[in-house]
PDB file of C-alpha atoms in Angstrom:
ATOM      1  CA  MET G   1      53.957  79.168 -36.113  1.00 51.00           C
ATOM      2  CA  LYS G   2      52.574  77.280 -33.073  1.00 53.00           C
ATOM      3  CA  LYS G   3      56.162  77.343 -31.649  1.00 55.00           C
ATOM      4  CA  LEU G   4      56.620  81.016 -31.789  1.00 52.00           C
ATOM      5  CA  LEU G   5      53.416  81.489 -29.784  1.00 52.00           C
ATOM      6  CA  LEU G   6      54.800  79.557 -26.765  1.00 54.00           C
ATOM      7  CA  LEU G   7      58.028  81.429 -26.427  1.00 53.00           C
ATOM      8  CA  PRO G   8      56.633  84.681 -25.296  1.00 56.00           C
ATOM      9  CA  LEU G   9      54.618  82.978 -22.626  1.00 53.00           C
ATOM     10  CA  LEU G  10      57.648  81.145 -21.099  1.00 55.00           C
ATOM     11  CA  LEU G  11      59.651  84.410 -21.212  1.00 59.00           C
ATOM     12  CA  ALA G  12      56.973  86.542 -19.329  1.00 58.00           C
ATOM     13  CA  SER G  13      56.293  83.695 -16.412  1.00 62.00           C
ATOM     14  CA  PRO G  14      57.796  84.896 -13.152  1.00 68.00           C
ATOM     15  CA  ILE G  15      60.132  81.971 -11.427  1.00 70.00           C
ATOM     16  CA  TYR G  16      59.926  81.539  -7.696  1.00 72.00           C
ATOM     17  CA  ALA G  17      62.274  79.578  -5.291  1.00 75.00           C
ATOM     18  CA  ASP G  18      62.438  79.110  -1.677  1.00 87.00           C
ATOM     19  CA  ILE G  19      66.028  79.931  -0.274  1.00 89.00           C
ATOM     20  CA  THR G  20      66.734  78.739   3.368  1.00 91.00           C
ATOM     21  CA  SER G  21      70.278  79.412   4.977  1.00 91.00           C
ATOM     22  CA  SER G  22      71.293  78.466   8.397  1.00 92.00           C
ATOM     23  CA  ILE G  23      74.430  79.177  10.301  1.00 90.00           C
ATOM     24  CA  SER G  24      75.463  77.380  13.605  1.00 92.00           C
ATOM     25  CA  SER G  25      78.515  77.371  15.690  1.00 92.00           C
ATOM     26  CA  SER G  26      79.372  74.899  18.884  1.00 94.00           C
ATOM     27  CA  VAL G  27      82.178  73.965  20.938  1.00 94.00           C
ATOM     28  CA  LYS G  28      82.150  70.450  22.810  1.00 95.00           C
ATOM     29  CA  LEU G  29      84.413  70.201  26.027  1.00 95.00           C
ATOM     30  CA  GLU G  30      85.103  66.928  27.486  1.00 95.00           C
ATOM     31  CA  VAL G  31      87.130  65.544  30.485  1.00 94.00           C
ATOM     32  CA  SER G  32      87.821  61.885  30.840  1.00 92.00           C
ATOM     33  CA  ALA G  33      86.785  59.916  33.938  1.00 90.00           C
ATOM     34  CA  ALA G  34      89.464  57.476  35.487  1.00 87.00           C
ATOM     35  CA  ALA G  35      88.892  53.797  34.325  1.00 86.00           C
ATOM     36  CA  THR G  36      90.355  50.591  35.037  1.00 86.00           C
ATOM     37  CA  ALA G  37      89.604  47.408  32.946  1.00 87.00           C
ATOM     38  CA  ALA G  38      90.519  43.959  34.619  1.00 86.00           C
ATOM     39  CA  ASP G  39      90.639  40.588  32.967  1.00 90.00           C
ATOM     40  CA  ARG G  40      90.779  37.683  35.398  1.00 90.00           C
ATOM     41  CA  ILE G  41      93.504  35.065  34.178  1.00 92.00           C
ATOM     42  CA  GLY G  42      91.887  31.697  34.673  1.00 92.00           C
ATOM     43  CA  ASN G  43      93.317  28.212  35.771  1.00 95.00           C
ATOM     44  CA  SER G  44      94.346  25.952  33.119  1.00 96.00           C
ATOM     45  CA  TYR G  45      96.204  22.707  32.888  1.00 96.00           C
ATOM     46  CA  SER G  46      97.236  20.344  30.102  1.00 95.00           C
ATOM     47  CA  VAL G  47      99.417  17.248  29.758  1.00 94.00           C
ATOM     48  CA  SER G  48     100.392  15.094  26.798  1.00 94.00           C
ATOM     49  CA  GLY G  49     103.224  12.515  26.099  1.00 93.00           C
ATOM     50  CA  THR G  50     104.219   9.160  24.745  1.00 95.00           C
ATOM     51  CA  GLY G  51     106.825   6.783  25.921  1.00 95.00           C
ATOM     52  CA  VAL G  52     106.573   7.980  29.579  1.00 95.00           C
ATOM     53  CA  ASN G  53     105.595   6.726  33.010  1.00 94.00           C
ATOM     54  CA  THR G  54     103.788   8.997  35.245  1.00 93.00           C
ATOM     55  CA  THR G  55     102.882   9.395  39.125  1.00 93.00           C
ATOM     56  CA  ASP G  56     101.807  12.026  41.345  1.00 91.00           C
ATOM     57  CA  GLY G  57     103.965  10.678  44.060  1.00 89.00           C
ATOM     58  CA  THR G  58     101.213   8.168  45.342  1.00 91.00           C
ATOM     59  CA  THR G  59      99.585   6.698  42.220  1.00 92.00           C
ATOM     60  CA  ALA G  60     101.201   5.224  39.204  1.00 94.00           C
ATOM     61  CA  GLY G  61      99.741   6.254  35.905  1.00 92.00           C
ATOM     62  CA  SER G  62      98.165   9.490  37.163  1.00 92.00           C
ATOM     63  CA  VAL G  63      98.054  12.657  35.094  1.00 92.00           C
ATOM     64  CA  GLY G  64      97.552  15.297  37.862  1.00 92.00           C
ATOM     65  CA  GLY G  65      95.450  18.102  37.131  1.00 92.00           C
ATOM     66  CA  LEU G  66      93.282  20.672  38.848  1.00 95.00           C
ATOM     67  CA  GLY G  67      91.257  20.027  41.953  1.00 93.00           C
ATOM     68  CA  ALA G  68      88.569  21.974  43.947  1.00 95.00           C
ATOM     69  CA  ALA G  69      88.560  25.773  43.683  1.00 92.00           C
ATOM     70  CA  THR G  70      89.228  28.270  46.632  1.00 91.00           C
ATOM     71  CA  ASN G  71      88.702  31.925  45.773  1.00 88.00           C
ATOM     72  CA  GLY G  72      88.951  31.253  42.016  1.00 89.00           C
ATOM     73  CA  VAL G  73      92.225  29.232  42.252  1.00 93.00           C
ATOM     74  CA  ASN G  74      92.024  25.537  41.681  1.00 95.00           C
ATOM     75  CA  ALA G  75      94.123  23.039  43.587  1.00 95.00           C
ATOM     76  CA  TYR G  76      97.053  21.597  41.499  1.00 94.00           C
ATOM     77  CA  THR G  77      98.268  17.955  41.647  1.00 94.00           C
ATOM     78  CA  PRO G  78     101.589  17.759  40.109  1.00 93.00           C
ATOM     79  CA  ILE G  79     103.182  14.804  38.412  1.00 92.00           C
ATOM     80  CA  THR G  80     106.371  13.420  37.783  1.00 92.00           C
ATOM     81  CA  ALA G  81     107.334  11.600  34.312  1.00 93.00           C
ATOM     82  CA  SER G  82     109.923   9.093  33.582  1.00 93.00           C
ATOM     83  CA  GLN G  83     111.013   7.346  30.626  1.00 93.00           C
ATOM     84  CA  LEU G  84     108.868   4.162  29.910  1.00 92.00           C
ATOM     85  CA  THR G  85     111.805   2.190  28.342  1.00 92.00           C
ATOM     86  CA  ASP G  86     115.424   2.941  28.499  1.00 91.00           C
ATOM     87  CA  GLY G  87     116.694   3.905  25.070  1.00 90.00           C
ATOM     88  CA  GLU G  88     113.170   4.395  23.457  1.00 92.00           C
ATOM     89  CA  SER G  89     111.990   7.654  22.163  1.00 94.00           C
ATOM     90  CA  PHE G  90     109.633   9.670  24.314  1.00 93.00           C
ATOM     91  CA  ASN G  91     108.054  13.192  24.513  1.00 95.00           C
ATOM     92  CA  TYR G  92     106.253  14.742  27.434  1.00 93.00           C
ATOM     93  CA  THR G  93     104.899  18.195  27.700  1.00 95.00           C
ATOM     94  CA  VAL G  94     102.896  19.758  30.637  1.00 94.00           C
ATOM     95  CA  SER G  95     101.469  23.280  31.103  1.00 95.00           C
ATOM     96  CA  HIS G  96      99.828  24.654  34.066  1.00 95.00           C
ATOM     97  CA  THR G  97      98.568  28.378  34.736  1.00 94.00           C
ATOM     98  CA  THR G  98      97.271  29.284  38.380  1.00 93.00           C
ATOM     99  CA  GLY G  99      94.358  31.652  37.907  1.00 92.00           C
ATOM    100  CA  ASP G 100      93.871  34.763  39.777  1.00 92.00           C
ATOM    101  CA  THR G 101      92.368  34.891  43.329  1.00 89.00           C
ATOM    102  CA  ILE G 102      89.124  36.315  43.397  1.00 84.00           C
ATOM    103  CA  GLY G 103      89.007  39.321  46.122  1.00 77.00           C
ATOM    104  CA  THR G 104      86.336  38.420  48.725  1.00 77.00           C
ATOM    105  CA  SER G 105      86.511  41.793  50.764  1.00 78.00           C
ATOM    106  CA  LEU G 106      86.750  44.639  48.071  1.00 73.00           C
ATOM    107  CA  THR G 107      85.259  47.982  48.496  1.00 77.00           C
ATOM    108  CA  THR G 108      83.906  50.469  46.112  1.00 74.00           C
ATOM    109  CA  GLY G 109      86.579  51.694  44.030  1.00 74.00           C
ATOM    110  CA  GLU G 110      89.270  48.859  44.537  1.00 78.00           C
ATOM    111  CA  VAL G 111      90.034  46.480  41.954  1.00 79.00           C
ATOM    112  CA  SER G 112      91.189  42.721  42.276  1.00 79.00           C
ATOM    113  CA  ALA G 113      94.919  42.091  41.822  1.00 81.00           C
ATOM    114  CA  PHE G 114      94.069  40.291  38.638  1.00 87.00           C
ATOM    115  CA  GLY G 115      97.099  39.416  36.246  1.00 86.00           C
ATOM    116  CA  ASP G 116      95.729  41.680  33.368  1.00 88.00           C
ATOM    117  CA  LEU G 117      95.084  45.340  34.382  1.00 86.00           C
ATOM    118  CA  THR G 118      94.786  48.537  32.444  1.00 87.00           C
ATOM    119  CA  SER G 119      94.066  51.805  34.433  1.00 85.00           C
ATOM    120  CA  THR G 120      93.923  55.281  33.287  1.00 85.00           C
ATOM    121  CA  SER G 121      93.752  58.487  35.471  1.00 86.00           C
ATOM    122  CA  GLY G 122      90.976  60.935  34.972  1.00 88.00           C
ATOM    123  CA  GLY G 123      91.448  64.176  33.112  1.00 89.00           C
ATOM    124  CA  THR G 124      91.901  67.429  34.485  1.00 88.00           C
ATOM    125  CA  ALA G 125      89.884  70.444  33.392  1.00 88.00           C
ATOM    126  CA  THR G 126      92.896  72.897  34.039  1.00 89.00           C
ATOM    127  CA  ASN G 127      93.018  75.606  31.302  1.00 90.00           C
ATOM    128  CA  LEU G 128      90.239  73.656  29.011  1.00 93.00           C
ATOM    129  CA  ALA G 129      88.078  76.442  27.753  1.00 94.00           C
ATOM    130  CA  GLY G 130      85.958  77.080  24.589  1.00 94.00           C
ATOM    131  CA  THR G 131      83.791  80.103  23.528  1.00 93.00           C
ATOM    132  CA  VAL G 132      81.582  81.091  20.663  1.00 92.00           C
ATOM    133  CA  ASP G 133      81.297  84.706  19.918  1.00 91.00           C
ATOM    134  CA  ASN G 134      79.348  85.786  16.630  1.00 86.00           C
ATOM    135  CA  HIS G 135      80.519  82.535  15.126  1.00 83.00           C
ATOM    136  CA  VAL G 136      84.138  83.032  16.124  1.00 90.00           C
ATOM    137  CA  ILE G 137      85.350  79.885  17.808  1.00 93.00           C
ATOM    138  CA  THR G 138      88.083  79.980  20.507  1.00 94.00           C
ATOM    139  CA  ILE G 139      89.557  76.747  22.166  1.00 94.00           C
ATOM    140  CA  THR G 140      92.248  76.545  24.732  1.00 92.00           C
ATOM    141  CA  ALA G 141      93.725  73.172  25.333  1.00 87.00           C
ATOM    142  CA  GLY G 142      93.380  71.541  28.663  1.00 88.00           C
ATOM    143  CA  SER G 143      95.355  69.200  30.684  1.00 89.00           C
ATOM    144  CA  GLN G 144      95.839  65.215  30.158  1.00 88.00           C
ATOM    145  CA  GLY G 145      92.420  63.413  29.462  1.00 89.00           C
ATOM    146  CA  THR G 146      90.546  66.208  27.707  1.00 92.00           C
ATOM    147  CA  SER G 147      89.654  67.106  24.351  1.00 93.00           C
ATOM    148  CA  ALA G 148      87.914  70.090  22.775  1.00 93.00           C
ATOM    149  CA  THR G 149      86.068  70.262  19.497  1.00 94.00           C
ATOM    150  CA  GLY G 150      84.846  73.482  17.568  1.00 93.00           C
ATOM    151  CA  GLN G 151      82.412  73.370  14.643  1.00 94.00           C
ATOM    152  CA  TYR G 152      81.061  76.089  12.385  1.00 91.00           C
ATOM    153  CA  VAL G 153      78.481  74.804  10.202  1.00 92.00           C
ATOM    154  CA  THR G 154      76.851  76.892   6.996  1.00 91.00           C
ATOM    155  CA  THR G 155      73.774  75.365   5.022  1.00 94.00           C
ATOM    156  CA  VAL G 156      72.135  76.913   2.202  1.00 92.00           C
ATOM    157  CA  THR G 157      68.985  75.052   0.582  1.00 91.00           C
ATOM    158  CA  VAL G 158      67.410  76.114  -2.611  1.00 87.00           C
ATOM    159  CA  ASP G 159      64.110  74.665  -3.424  1.00 81.00           C
TER     160      ASP G 159
END
């Protein structure tokens, strides 16, 4: 009997809810700037070997190497190697990389002539356009180095 009395009370109660709705539209237009990335190649030297005589032309047993740096480039002392004992096995390896010279009189906008350069030209806004009219998005492609993004968002929230 108690259960039947609660049912009419539940049916007669009004139900309230908050409804929120939002609509937004947007267009984003971008033109890339010119850019250059430069990585300087450094100086390096390595030597290894067995069963060889070495000389730098003056000193026997010299292994050569890198000396003082001028504008980022180290002086290099090469060596000559010869077989230590005729008929015996030997191995000899030398590796040398001359680093990039560091520019001393660059002006704004100039880049040193480094060994690893990546350069991109700036974009051009020619024909690039975008409009939003009553949530109708229109985008016109631009030239190289540009991008256009249109967005339409609808949100409905029920609390």
